[in-house]
Structure formats: C-alpha cells, structure tokens
Amino acid sequence: MFGPGALVLAAFVVLVGVVAVVVATHVSRSPLKPGTVDRFARRQRLTITDANATHVVAALLVTHRWRRAGLVWGLAMGVLWSLRSSALTLHLIAGLLGWFAGAVIAEWRIGRLDTPGARRAATLERRTVTRYLTVEALALAGITTAALVALLLASGARTGTSGTWWGWVAYTGALVVICALTAGAVMRRPSGFVDADVRDADDALRTHALGVLVGSAIAASYPALTGFALLAAHPDGAPPSTTAPWTLLIMVAALLSGAWVAVWAPSARGRRLSTGTVEATQPVHAVPAAHFDHSAPSGPSEPPPS
C-alpha cells in the first residue's frame, strides 16, 4: 500500500516535527538575558525599579519565548511544505510568519498576566495610536498600506479576480484584521496603576508592543506586495523569475522598514520624555539586573507553545 519512498517521507516528517518540538520547547523555556531588559529600558527611557521590575521582566519574557518559538515552528512548517516539490528548503517567509504569529500570541497572553500593584478605578490618560507610535512609523505603515491597495487594484485590473489574486487579498485582509485586533487589545489593557513606576512601565510596554506589531506587519506584507506586483506585471502568467531583481528589492525594502520600526526606530515614549521632564533625566537602571529573576514571569508560568 505504501512504498519505501512514502515511508521515508513519513519518517522524515515525524523527525522534523520532533526536532521542532524539542527546539521550540528549549527556546520557550530559555531565560531572558539582562541585555534584553537593558535595551528595552534605554529605548523606552524607563527607570527599572523594585516596583516595576517584575512587571517588565514578566512581559518581556512572554514575548521572548513566543516570538522565538513561533520562528522555530514557522521554519519547520516551511521545511515540511518544501517537501511537496521533493526539495528540502528553508523558507524565509515561513519563519517570518511564524515569528509574527508568536509576537501576536504574546501580546494577547501578556494581557492575562498577573500585574503587580493596585489600580485606580479610572484614568485620564488618552490612549491613541499617535501616543504610542512615532510619525515615521505611521508614515511607513501608511506607505505600505497605500502600496498594497494600489497593487491590489492594479493586479485586479490586469488579471481579473483570479484564484491567486483572491488568495493574496485574503492574506492582506487577515494581516490587517489580526493587527487591528491585537493593537486594540494592547491599548485596552487595564491600566491606571497607583504606583508611578508601574504606570511608567505599563506605558513603555504598550509603546514597545505597538512598535513591534506595526514593524512586523510591515515586514510580513512583502509576500502580498510581491504577489500583487507579479500579477500586475505578468497578467498572462509569464514566469516570475524574470522579475527576480525587483521582487528582491521589494522584499528587502519591506523587511528593513519593518525591522527599523520594530527594533531601531526612536521610541514614541522617548520622544515624549525628551521635552525636558524630570523622568527623562533619571538613570536608566535604579535596580541591578541581579535583583530580579529573568527566567520566570510573575503569576502563572507560561507553558511552552504546543
């Protein structure tokens, strides 16, 4: 019923699955490096204190674990997908989408963490997108959205509503909906902490989360950008390899723009604090890294991704 080739393939699939589980579990249980907290605090101009250290480390540990586990699972799924064409290939898009999925899951799980300190019944803080994202980040997100819409319309006009076109429309729609729902969940997290240090940490974590979310969405848009562009350039179904140079340019531009927004761009919180407030002039660390645990969040521990 099953030939030797099918048995070998099945065994290889099982092997890839086992390796993915082992690696993802190891990554999900790895401790948070002190340098990660240092970079976060410097970028967000946040003072780490006894009051907010647990809150910050718990949230960063969740994102650390889920993003990396998502990356591992994405790469593993990409390898399994490549077997359809009898080739063993690492797909960048699969790893990227896995990382993005892990980042999204992490933000939803952070909202369920036990957070230290009492909260007020209400707060006067206005939670708007412009509070947590810089003008540059919003501009890049707007340019990416405009490019997607323009290419979607252009490809639809050239090729009609083909199955491939609808596939990229579904991909784009899912990306937008996931980002919108996750951003809303981040902005609606309970806040109004009485302790000023915990309140500042909560503000910094929201700013960090939305920056990473928008940046990763920009990066994850490159498959749809290239897909729509190829349909518009080759409505007759010409081989896409003839346009490899400019599709590579789209990919690099999207990935670099997304990475810049998520990792390297100035923080919106840092911009707010650069107006000369007392908080902006305080040292980054009031508590040494050794004073808190980098290996486990507060409250219920995070299970490894399944």
PDB file of C-alpha atoms in Angstrom:
ATOM      1  CA  MET A   1       0.000   0.000   0.000  1.00  0.00           C
ATOM      2  CA  PHE A   2       2.818   2.367   0.894  1.00  0.00           C
ATOM      3  CA  GLY A   3       6.090   2.226  -0.992  1.00  0.00           C
ATOM      4  CA  PRO A   4       9.550   2.718   0.513  1.00  0.00           C
ATOM      5  CA  GLY A   5       9.590   6.349  -0.642  1.00  0.00           C
ATOM      6  CA  ALA A   6       6.369   7.159   1.215  1.00  0.00           C
ATOM      7  CA  LEU A   7       7.686   5.529   4.386  1.00  0.00           C
ATOM      8  CA  VAL A   8      10.932   7.508   4.201  1.00  0.00           C
ATOM      9  CA  LEU A   9       8.973  10.722   3.675  1.00  0.00           C
ATOM     10  CA  ALA A  10       6.681   9.955   6.609  1.00  0.00           C
ATOM     11  CA  ALA A  11       9.678   9.226   8.831  1.00  0.00           C
ATOM     12  CA  PHE A  12      11.313  12.494   7.792  1.00  0.00           C
ATOM     13  CA  VAL A  13       8.131  14.446   8.550  1.00  0.00           C
ATOM     14  CA  VAL A  14       7.981  12.879  12.007  1.00  0.00           C
ATOM     15  CA  LEU A  15      11.675  13.692  12.547  1.00  0.00           C
ATOM     16  CA  VAL A  16      11.171  17.341  11.575  1.00  0.00           C
ATOM     17  CA  GLY A  17       8.164  17.543  13.896  1.00  0.00           C
ATOM     18  CA  VAL A  18      10.076  16.062  16.829  1.00  0.00           C
ATOM     19  CA  VAL A  19      13.043  18.380  16.258  1.00  0.00           C
ATOM     20  CA  ALA A  20      10.688  21.377  16.048  1.00  0.00           C
ATOM     21  CA  VAL A  21       9.010  20.404  19.335  1.00  0.00           C
ATOM     22  CA  VAL A  22      12.347  19.944  21.119  1.00  0.00           C
ATOM     23  CA  VAL A  23      13.840  23.192  19.821  1.00  0.00           C
ATOM     24  CA  ALA A  24      10.659  25.209  20.405  1.00  0.00           C
ATOM     25  CA  THR A  25      10.384  23.856  23.955  1.00  0.00           C
ATOM     26  CA  HIS A  26      14.021  24.693  24.669  1.00  0.00           C
ATOM     27  CA  VAL A  27      13.610  28.190  23.271  1.00  0.00           C
ATOM     28  CA  SER A  28      10.342  28.785  25.112  1.00  0.00           C
ATOM     29  CA  ARG A  29      11.979  27.894  28.428  1.00  0.00           C
ATOM     30  CA  SER A  30      15.194  29.832  27.913  1.00  0.00           C
ATOM     31  CA  PRO A  31      15.812  32.666  30.402  1.00  0.00           C
ATOM     32  CA  LEU A  32      15.605  36.310  29.483  1.00  0.00           C
ATOM     33  CA  LYS A  33      19.031  37.871  29.037  1.00  0.00           C
ATOM     34  CA  PRO A  34      19.754  41.005  31.102  1.00  0.00           C
ATOM     35  CA  GLY A  35      20.821  42.759  27.904  1.00  0.00           C
ATOM     36  CA  THR A  36      17.246  42.462  26.616  1.00  0.00           C
ATOM     37  CA  VAL A  37      15.940  44.393  29.610  1.00  0.00           C
ATOM     38  CA  ASP A  38      18.774  46.926  29.256  1.00  0.00           C
ATOM     39  CA  ARG A  39      17.948  47.625  25.605  1.00  0.00           C
ATOM     40  CA  PHE A  40      14.247  47.907  26.363  1.00  0.00           C
ATOM     41  CA  ALA A  41      14.852  50.345  29.225  1.00  0.00           C
ATOM     42  CA  ARG A  42      17.236  52.511  27.203  1.00  0.00           C
ATOM     43  CA  ARG A  43      14.984  52.705  24.182  1.00  0.00           C
ATOM     44  CA  GLN A  44      11.867  53.477  26.228  1.00  0.00           C
ATOM     45  CA  ARG A  45      13.685  55.825  28.633  1.00  0.00           C
ATOM     46  CA  LEU A  46      12.361  53.748  31.523  1.00  0.00           C
ATOM     47  CA  THR A  47      13.804  53.534  35.024  1.00  0.00           C
ATOM     48  CA  ILE A  48      13.735  49.923  36.269  1.00  0.00           C
ATOM     49  CA  THR A  49      12.860  49.882  39.991  1.00  0.00           C
ATOM     50  CA  ASP A  50      11.830  47.349  42.619  1.00  0.00           C
ATOM     51  CA  ALA A  51       8.197  48.230  41.966  1.00  0.00           C
ATOM     52  CA  ASN A  52       8.116  47.670  38.205  1.00  0.00           C
ATOM     53  CA  ALA A  53      10.917  45.145  37.593  1.00  0.00           C
ATOM     54  CA  THR A  54       8.648  42.114  37.890  1.00  0.00           C
ATOM     55  CA  HIS A  55       6.063  43.659  35.556  1.00  0.00           C
ATOM     56  CA  VAL A  56       8.661  44.439  32.890  1.00  0.00           C
ATOM     57  CA  VAL A  57      10.519  41.128  33.064  1.00  0.00           C
ATOM     58  CA  ALA A  58       7.314  39.070  33.028  1.00  0.00           C
ATOM     59  CA  ALA A  59       6.052  40.791  29.866  1.00  0.00           C
ATOM     60  CA  LEU A  60       9.395  40.696  28.063  1.00  0.00           C
ATOM     61  CA  LEU A  61       9.832  37.026  28.929  1.00  0.00           C
ATOM     62  CA  VAL A  62       6.489  36.174  27.334  1.00  0.00           C
ATOM     63  CA  THR A  63       7.415  37.955  24.094  1.00  0.00           C
ATOM     64  CA  HIS A  64      10.923  36.435  24.161  1.00  0.00           C
ATOM     65  CA  ARG A  65       9.531  32.923  24.379  1.00  0.00           C
ATOM     66  CA  TRP A  66       6.622  33.128  21.954  1.00  0.00           C
ATOM     67  CA  ARG A  67       8.413  35.006  19.165  1.00  0.00           C
ATOM     68  CA  ARG A  68      11.314  32.586  19.110  1.00  0.00           C
ATOM     69  CA  ALA A  69       9.095  29.533  19.402  1.00  0.00           C
ATOM     70  CA  GLY A  70       6.984  30.903  16.546  1.00  0.00           C
ATOM     71  CA  LEU A  71      10.098  31.351  14.436  1.00  0.00           C
ATOM     72  CA  VAL A  72      11.129  27.731  15.023  1.00  0.00           C
ATOM     73  CA  TRP A  73       7.674  26.401  14.177  1.00  0.00           C
ATOM     74  CA  GLY A  74       7.458  28.606  11.105  1.00  0.00           C
ATOM     75  CA  LEU A  75      10.759  27.331   9.756  1.00  0.00           C
ATOM     76  CA  ALA A  76       9.725  23.745  10.482  1.00  0.00           C
ATOM     77  CA  MET A  77       6.428  24.206   8.632  1.00  0.00           C
ATOM     78  CA  GLY A  78       8.365  25.738   5.730  1.00  0.00           C
ATOM     79  CA  VAL A  79      10.614  22.691   5.529  1.00  0.00           C
ATOM     80  CA  LEU A  80       7.618  20.362   5.506  1.00  0.00           C
ATOM     81  CA  TRP A  81       5.907  22.470   2.834  1.00  0.00           C
ATOM     82  CA  SER A  82       9.007  22.305   0.634  1.00  0.00           C
ATOM     83  CA  LEU A  83       8.738  18.517   0.557  1.00  0.00           C
ATOM     84  CA  ARG A  84       5.741  18.891  -1.765  1.00  0.00           C
ATOM     85  CA  SER A  85       8.200  19.634  -4.557  1.00  0.00           C
ATOM     86  CA  SER A  86      10.698  16.978  -3.405  1.00  0.00           C
ATOM     87  CA  ALA A  87      13.110  19.647  -2.177  1.00  0.00           C
ATOM     88  CA  LEU A  88      14.477  20.476   1.259  1.00  0.00           C
ATOM     89  CA  THR A  89      14.367  24.259   1.617  1.00  0.00           C
ATOM     90  CA  LEU A  90      14.300  26.833   4.413  1.00  0.00           C
ATOM     91  CA  HIS A  91      11.631  29.403   3.587  1.00  0.00           C
ATOM     92  CA  LEU A  92      12.215  32.922   4.910  1.00  0.00           C
ATOM     93  CA  ILE A  93       8.529  33.752   4.638  1.00  0.00           C
ATOM     94  CA  ALA A  94       7.575  30.765   6.807  1.00  0.00           C
ATOM     95  CA  GLY A  95       9.993  31.801   9.554  1.00  0.00           C
ATOM     96  CA  LEU A  96       8.818  35.408   9.330  1.00  0.00           C
ATOM     97  CA  LEU A  97       5.155  34.462   9.569  1.00  0.00           C
ATOM     98  CA  GLY A  98       5.901  32.153  12.490  1.00  0.00           C
ATOM     99  CA  TRP A  99       7.711  34.967  14.296  1.00  0.00           C
ATOM    100  CA  PHE A 100       4.813  37.312  13.568  1.00  0.00           C
ATOM    101  CA  ALA A 101       2.302  34.766  14.870  1.00  0.00           C
ATOM    102  CA  GLY A 102       4.369  34.347  18.030  1.00  0.00           C
ATOM    103  CA  ALA A 103       4.503  38.123  18.533  1.00  0.00           C
ATOM    104  CA  VAL A 104       0.724  38.385  18.189  1.00  0.00           C
ATOM    105  CA  ILE A 105       0.082  35.485  20.587  1.00  0.00           C
ATOM    106  CA  ALA A 106       2.499  37.010  23.092  1.00  0.00           C
ATOM    107  CA  GLU A 107       0.627  40.324  23.203  1.00  0.00           C
ATOM    108  CA  TRP A 108      -2.663  38.567  23.897  1.00  0.00           C
ATOM    109  CA  ARG A 109      -1.078  36.463  26.646  1.00  0.00           C
ATOM    110  CA  ILE A 110       0.554  39.480  28.280  1.00  0.00           C
ATOM    111  CA  GLY A 111      -2.925  40.868  28.858  1.00  0.00           C
ATOM    112  CA  ARG A 112      -3.650  37.803  31.022  1.00  0.00           C
ATOM    113  CA  LEU A 113      -0.572  38.127  33.222  1.00  0.00           C
ATOM    114  CA  ASP A 114      -0.979  38.991  36.870  1.00  0.00           C
ATOM    115  CA  THR A 115       0.262  42.565  37.233  1.00  0.00           C
ATOM    116  CA  PRO A 116       1.621  43.984  40.495  1.00  0.00           C
ATOM    117  CA  GLY A 117       0.154  46.961  42.310  1.00  0.00           C
ATOM    118  CA  ALA A 118      -3.293  48.365  42.839  1.00  0.00           C
ATOM    119  CA  ARG A 119      -5.151  50.166  40.056  1.00  0.00           C
ATOM    120  CA  ARG A 120      -7.347  53.218  40.158  1.00  0.00           C
ATOM    121  CA  ALA A 121     -10.946  52.904  39.059  1.00  0.00           C
ATOM    122  CA  ALA A 122     -10.337  55.267  36.152  1.00  0.00           C
ATOM    123  CA  THR A 123      -7.542  57.139  34.405  1.00  0.00           C
ATOM    124  CA  LEU A 124      -7.474  60.345  32.378  1.00  0.00           C
ATOM    125  CA  GLU A 125      -4.753  59.064  30.051  1.00  0.00           C
ATOM    126  CA  ARG A 126      -5.759  59.224  26.387  1.00  0.00           C
ATOM    127  CA  ARG A 127      -4.798  56.062  24.530  1.00  0.00           C
ATOM    128  CA  THR A 128      -4.339  56.921  20.892  1.00  0.00           C
ATOM    129  CA  VAL A 129      -2.165  55.432  18.173  1.00  0.00           C
ATOM    130  CA  THR A 130      -0.156  58.651  17.938  1.00  0.00           C
ATOM    131  CA  ARG A 131       0.745  58.327  21.627  1.00  0.00           C
ATOM    132  CA  TYR A 132       2.490  55.006  21.066  1.00  0.00           C
ATOM    133  CA  LEU A 133       3.811  55.318  17.501  1.00  0.00           C
ATOM    134  CA  THR A 134       6.097  57.946  16.010  1.00  0.00           C
ATOM    135  CA  VAL A 135       5.309  59.910  12.876  1.00  0.00           C
ATOM    136  CA  GLU A 136       7.953  57.912  10.988  1.00  0.00           C
ATOM    137  CA  ALA A 137       6.408  54.580  11.976  1.00  0.00           C
ATOM    138  CA  LEU A 138       2.935  55.771  10.994  1.00  0.00           C
ATOM    139  CA  ALA A 139       4.289  57.087   7.684  1.00  0.00           C
ATOM    140  CA  LEU A 140       5.914  53.766   6.796  1.00  0.00           C
ATOM    141  CA  ALA A 141       2.736  51.910   7.749  1.00  0.00           C
ATOM    142  CA  GLY A 142       0.732  54.308   5.583  1.00  0.00           C
ATOM    143  CA  ILE A 143       3.092  53.903   2.620  1.00  0.00           C
ATOM    144  CA  THR A 144       2.895  50.119   2.917  1.00  0.00           C
ATOM    145  CA  THR A 145      -0.901  50.210   3.080  1.00  0.00           C
ATOM    146  CA  ALA A 146      -1.112  52.546   0.076  1.00  0.00           C
ATOM    147  CA  ALA A 147       1.242  50.299  -1.915  1.00  0.00           C
ATOM    148  CA  LEU A 148      -0.844  47.226  -1.082  1.00  0.00           C
ATOM    149  CA  VAL A 149      -4.074  48.925  -2.142  1.00  0.00           C
ATOM    150  CA  ALA A 150      -2.544  50.294  -5.359  1.00  0.00           C
ATOM    151  CA  LEU A 151      -1.035  46.943  -6.344  1.00  0.00           C
ATOM    152  CA  LEU A 152      -4.221  45.104  -5.397  1.00  0.00           C
ATOM    153  CA  LEU A 153      -6.269  47.318  -7.701  1.00  0.00           C
ATOM    154  CA  ALA A 154      -3.683  47.271 -10.482  1.00  0.00           C
ATOM    155  CA  SER A 155      -3.318  43.495 -10.443  1.00  0.00           C
ATOM    156  CA  GLY A 156      -7.079  43.026 -10.309  1.00  0.00           C
ATOM    157  CA  ALA A 157      -7.487  45.276 -13.333  1.00  0.00           C
ATOM    158  CA  ARG A 158      -4.796  43.408 -15.281  1.00  0.00           C
ATOM    159  CA  THR A 159      -5.631  39.808 -14.409  1.00  0.00           C
ATOM    160  CA  GLY A 160      -9.175  39.900 -13.120  1.00  0.00           C
ATOM    161  CA  THR A 161     -10.279  38.191  -9.929  1.00  0.00           C
ATOM    162  CA  SER A 162      -8.274  35.000 -10.334  1.00  0.00           C
ATOM    163  CA  GLY A 163      -7.754  32.431  -7.605  1.00  0.00           C
ATOM    164  CA  THR A 164      -4.240  33.682  -6.940  1.00  0.00           C
ATOM    165  CA  TRP A 165      -5.471  37.259  -6.687  1.00  0.00           C
ATOM    166  CA  TRP A 166      -8.144  36.300  -4.181  1.00  0.00           C
ATOM    167  CA  GLY A 167      -5.539  34.380  -2.203  1.00  0.00           C
ATOM    168  CA  TRP A 168      -3.399  37.490  -1.776  1.00  0.00           C
ATOM    169  CA  VAL A 169      -6.497  39.534  -0.944  1.00  0.00           C
ATOM    170  CA  ALA A 170      -7.311  37.051   1.835  1.00  0.00           C
ATOM    171  CA  TYR A 171      -3.703  37.195   3.086  1.00  0.00           C
ATOM    172  CA  THR A 172      -3.783  41.003   3.176  1.00  0.00           C
ATOM    173  CA  GLY A 173      -7.168  41.099   4.872  1.00  0.00           C
ATOM    174  CA  ALA A 174      -6.073  38.614   7.530  1.00  0.00           C
ATOM    175  CA  LEU A 175      -2.923  40.648   8.199  1.00  0.00           C
ATOM    176  CA  VAL A 176      -4.916  43.858   8.652  1.00  0.00           C
ATOM    177  CA  VAL A 177      -7.580  42.263  10.868  1.00  0.00           C
ATOM    178  CA  ILE A 178      -5.029  40.495  13.104  1.00  0.00           C
ATOM    179  CA  CYS A 179      -3.013  43.694  13.558  1.00  0.00           C
ATOM    180  CA  ALA A 180      -6.107  45.803  14.258  1.00  0.00           C
ATOM    181  CA  LEU A 181      -7.497  43.377  16.833  1.00  0.00           C
ATOM    182  CA  THR A 182      -4.142  42.932  18.565  1.00  0.00           C
ATOM    183  CA  ALA A 183      -3.443  46.678  18.648  1.00  0.00           C
ATOM    184  CA  GLY A 184      -6.867  47.233  20.157  1.00  0.00           C
ATOM    185  CA  ALA A 185      -6.211  44.594  22.797  1.00  0.00           C
ATOM    186  CA  VAL A 186      -2.874  46.206  23.700  1.00  0.00           C
ATOM    187  CA  MET A 187      -4.428  49.650  24.045  1.00  0.00           C
ATOM    188  CA  ARG A 188      -7.355  48.336  26.123  1.00  0.00           C
ATOM    189  CA  ARG A 189      -5.231  46.525  28.685  1.00  0.00           C
ATOM    190  CA  PRO A 190      -6.159  47.525  32.256  1.00  0.00           C
ATOM    191  CA  SER A 191      -4.018  50.402  33.493  1.00  0.00           C
ATOM    192  CA  GLY A 192      -4.269  53.294  35.922  1.00  0.00           C
ATOM    193  CA  PHE A 193      -1.728  51.836  38.368  1.00  0.00           C
ATOM    194  CA  VAL A 194      -1.384  53.829  41.583  1.00  0.00           C
ATOM    195  CA  ASP A 195       2.377  53.284  41.686  1.00  0.00           C
ATOM    196  CA  ALA A 196       4.020  55.730  39.270  1.00  0.00           C
ATOM    197  CA  ASP A 197       6.883  53.334  38.436  1.00  0.00           C
ATOM    198  CA  VAL A 198       4.497  50.533  37.452  1.00  0.00           C
ATOM    199  CA  ARG A 199       2.420  53.033  35.475  1.00  0.00           C
ATOM    200  CA  ASP A 200       5.523  54.132  33.555  1.00  0.00           C
ATOM    201  CA  ALA A 201       6.477  50.514  32.873  1.00  0.00           C
ATOM    202  CA  ASP A 202       2.979  49.796  31.586  1.00  0.00           C
ATOM    203  CA  ASP A 203       3.219  52.786  29.231  1.00  0.00           C
ATOM    204  CA  ALA A 204       6.643  51.635  27.998  1.00  0.00           C
ATOM    205  CA  LEU A 205       5.392  48.088  27.366  1.00  0.00           C
ATOM    206  CA  ARG A 206       2.432  49.361  25.334  1.00  0.00           C
ATOM    207  CA  THR A 207       4.725  51.559  23.254  1.00  0.00           C
ATOM    208  CA  HIS A 208       7.119  48.671  22.682  1.00  0.00           C
ATOM    209  CA  ALA A 209       4.294  46.257  21.786  1.00  0.00           C
ATOM    210  CA  LEU A 210       2.682  48.522  19.202  1.00  0.00           C
ATOM    211  CA  GLY A 211       6.035  49.347  17.621  1.00  0.00           C
ATOM    212  CA  VAL A 212       6.880  45.668  17.237  1.00  0.00           C
ATOM    213  CA  LEU A 213       3.384  44.884  15.965  1.00  0.00           C
ATOM    214  CA  VAL A 214       3.451  47.574  13.259  1.00  0.00           C
ATOM    215  CA  GLY A 215       7.029  46.777  12.270  1.00  0.00           C
ATOM    216  CA  SER A 216       6.397  43.061  11.949  1.00  0.00           C
ATOM    217  CA  ALA A 217       3.222  43.743   9.956  1.00  0.00           C
ATOM    218  CA  ILE A 218       5.188  45.893   7.504  1.00  0.00           C
ATOM    219  CA  ALA A 219       7.734  43.095   7.120  1.00  0.00           C
ATOM    220  CA  ALA A 220       5.004  40.457   6.760  1.00  0.00           C
ATOM    221  CA  SER A 221       3.376  42.465   3.957  1.00  0.00           C
ATOM    222  CA  TYR A 222       6.154  41.720   1.481  1.00  0.00           C
ATOM    223  CA  PRO A 223       4.681  38.413   0.175  1.00  0.00           C
ATOM    224  CA  ALA A 224       1.441  40.191  -0.743  1.00  0.00           C
ATOM    225  CA  LEU A 225       3.320  43.140  -2.233  1.00  0.00           C
ATOM    226  CA  THR A 226       5.385  40.889  -4.483  1.00  0.00           C
ATOM    227  CA  GLY A 227       2.398  38.656  -5.247  1.00  0.00           C
ATOM    228  CA  PHE A 228       0.234  41.551  -6.423  1.00  0.00           C
ATOM    229  CA  ALA A 229       3.171  43.110  -8.291  1.00  0.00           C
ATOM    230  CA  LEU A 230       3.887  39.863 -10.176  1.00  0.00           C
ATOM    231  CA  LEU A 231       0.236  39.527 -11.156  1.00  0.00           C
ATOM    232  CA  ALA A 232       0.204  43.103 -12.437  1.00  0.00           C
ATOM    233  CA  ALA A 233       3.469  42.681 -14.344  1.00  0.00           C
ATOM    234  CA  HIS A 234       2.624  39.244 -15.790  1.00  0.00           C
ATOM    235  CA  PRO A 235      -1.134  39.005 -16.333  1.00  0.00           C
ATOM    236  CA  ASP A 236      -0.538  36.262 -18.911  1.00  0.00           C
ATOM    237  CA  GLY A 237       1.168  34.035 -16.379  1.00  0.00           C
ATOM    238  CA  ALA A 238       4.760  34.599 -17.520  1.00  0.00           C
ATOM    239  CA  PRO A 239       7.454  33.003 -15.320  1.00  0.00           C
ATOM    240  CA  PRO A 240       8.010  35.206 -12.251  1.00  0.00           C
ATOM    241  CA  SER A 241      11.760  34.505 -12.326  1.00  0.00           C
ATOM    242  CA  THR A 242      12.160  37.195 -14.989  1.00  0.00           C
ATOM    243  CA  THR A 243      11.417  39.845 -12.354  1.00  0.00           C
ATOM    244  CA  ALA A 244      13.584  38.453  -9.535  1.00  0.00           C
ATOM    245  CA  PRO A 245      15.693  41.627  -9.094  1.00  0.00           C
ATOM    246  CA  TRP A 246      12.792  43.968  -8.373  1.00  0.00           C
ATOM    247  CA  THR A 247      10.887  41.422  -6.299  1.00  0.00           C
ATOM    248  CA  LEU A 248      14.032  41.075  -4.189  1.00  0.00           C
ATOM    249  CA  LEU A 249      14.102  44.859  -3.850  1.00  0.00           C
ATOM    250  CA  ILE A 250      10.505  44.873  -2.571  1.00  0.00           C
ATOM    251  CA  MET A 251      11.336  42.153  -0.080  1.00  0.00           C
ATOM    252  CA  VAL A 252      14.444  43.920   1.240  1.00  0.00           C
ATOM    253  CA  ALA A 253      12.630  47.262   1.499  1.00  0.00           C
ATOM    254  CA  ALA A 254       9.719  45.741   3.439  1.00  0.00           C
ATOM    255  CA  LEU A 255      11.947  43.717   5.767  1.00  0.00           C
ATOM    256  CA  LEU A 256      14.309  46.598   6.526  1.00  0.00           C
ATOM    257  CA  SER A 257      11.448  49.052   7.052  1.00  0.00           C
ATOM    258  CA  GLY A 258       9.695  46.640   9.387  1.00  0.00           C
ATOM    259  CA  ALA A 259      12.860  45.853  11.340  1.00  0.00           C
ATOM    260  CA  TRP A 260      13.624  49.565  11.699  1.00  0.00           C
ATOM    261  CA  VAL A 261      10.179  50.319  13.138  1.00  0.00           C
ATOM    262  CA  ALA A 262      10.222  47.299  15.455  1.00  0.00           C
ATOM    263  CA  VAL A 263      13.817  47.416  16.705  1.00  0.00           C
ATOM    264  CA  TRP A 264      15.817  50.509  15.787  1.00  0.00           C
ATOM    265  CA  ALA A 265      13.448  53.457  15.398  1.00  0.00           C
ATOM    266  CA  PRO A 266      13.225  56.074  18.171  1.00  0.00           C
ATOM    267  CA  SER A 267      10.505  55.296  20.690  1.00  0.00           C
ATOM    268  CA  ALA A 268       7.388  57.428  20.837  1.00  0.00           C
ATOM    269  CA  ARG A 269       7.713  57.361  24.620  1.00  0.00           C
ATOM    270  CA  GLY A 270      11.302  58.572  24.354  1.00  0.00           C
ATOM    271  CA  ARG A 271      10.107  61.414  22.151  1.00  0.00           C
ATOM    272  CA  ARG A 272       7.522  62.372  24.766  1.00  0.00           C
ATOM    273  CA  LEU A 273      10.089  62.342  27.548  1.00  0.00           C
ATOM    274  CA  SER A 274      12.612  64.385  25.580  1.00  0.00           C
ATOM    275  CA  THR A 275      10.639  67.551  26.339  1.00  0.00           C
ATOM    276  CA  GLY A 276      12.698  68.118  29.482  1.00  0.00           C
ATOM    277  CA  THR A 277      10.723  66.293  32.173  1.00  0.00           C
ATOM    278  CA  VAL A 278      12.449  65.115  35.335  1.00  0.00           C
ATOM    279  CA  GLU A 279      11.810  61.480  34.460  1.00  0.00           C
ATOM    280  CA  ALA A 280      13.752  61.784  31.216  1.00  0.00           C
ATOM    281  CA  THR A 281      16.918  62.770  33.074  1.00  0.00           C
ATOM    282  CA  GLN A 282      16.861  59.889  35.536  1.00  0.00           C
ATOM    283  CA  PRO A 283      19.300  56.988  35.105  1.00  0.00           C
ATOM    284  CA  VAL A 284      18.007  54.018  33.169  1.00  0.00           C
ATOM    285  CA  HIS A 285      18.571  51.476  35.951  1.00  0.00           C
ATOM    286  CA  ALA A 286      17.766  52.021  39.598  1.00  0.00           C
ATOM    287  CA  VAL A 287      17.914  48.268  40.289  1.00  0.00           C
ATOM    288  CA  PRO A 288      20.748  45.987  39.119  1.00  0.00           C
ATOM    289  CA  ALA A 289      19.760  43.149  36.837  1.00  0.00           C
ATOM    290  CA  ALA A 290      20.651  40.586  39.513  1.00  0.00           C
ATOM    291  CA  HIS A 291      17.804  41.834  41.736  1.00  0.00           C
ATOM    292  CA  PHE A 292      15.101  40.174  39.721  1.00  0.00           C
ATOM    293  CA  ASP A 293      14.526  36.854  38.038  1.00  0.00           C
ATOM    294  CA  HIS A 294      14.919  36.681  34.249  1.00  0.00           C
ATOM    295  CA  SER A 295      13.690  33.117  33.961  1.00  0.00           C
ATOM    296  CA  ALA A 296      10.052  33.203  35.047  1.00  0.00           C
ATOM    297  CA  PRO A 297       7.210  35.725  34.885  1.00  0.00           C
ATOM    298  CA  SER A 298       5.054  36.722  37.817  1.00  0.00           C
ATOM    299  CA  GLY A 299       1.867  34.789  38.396  1.00  0.00           C
ATOM    300  CA  PRO A 300       1.152  31.585  36.476  1.00  0.00           C
ATOM    301  CA  SER A 301       4.111  30.441  34.443  1.00  0.00           C
ATOM    302  CA  GLU A 302       3.942  30.414  30.650  1.00  0.00           C
ATOM    303  CA  PRO A 303       3.708  26.895  29.224  1.00  0.00           C
ATOM    304  CA  PRO A 304       5.775  26.143  26.138  1.00  0.00           C
ATOM    305  CA  PRO A 305       3.897  26.598  22.869  1.00  0.00           C
ATOM    306  CA  SER A 306       2.190  23.458  21.661  1.00  0.00           C
TER     307      SER A 306
END
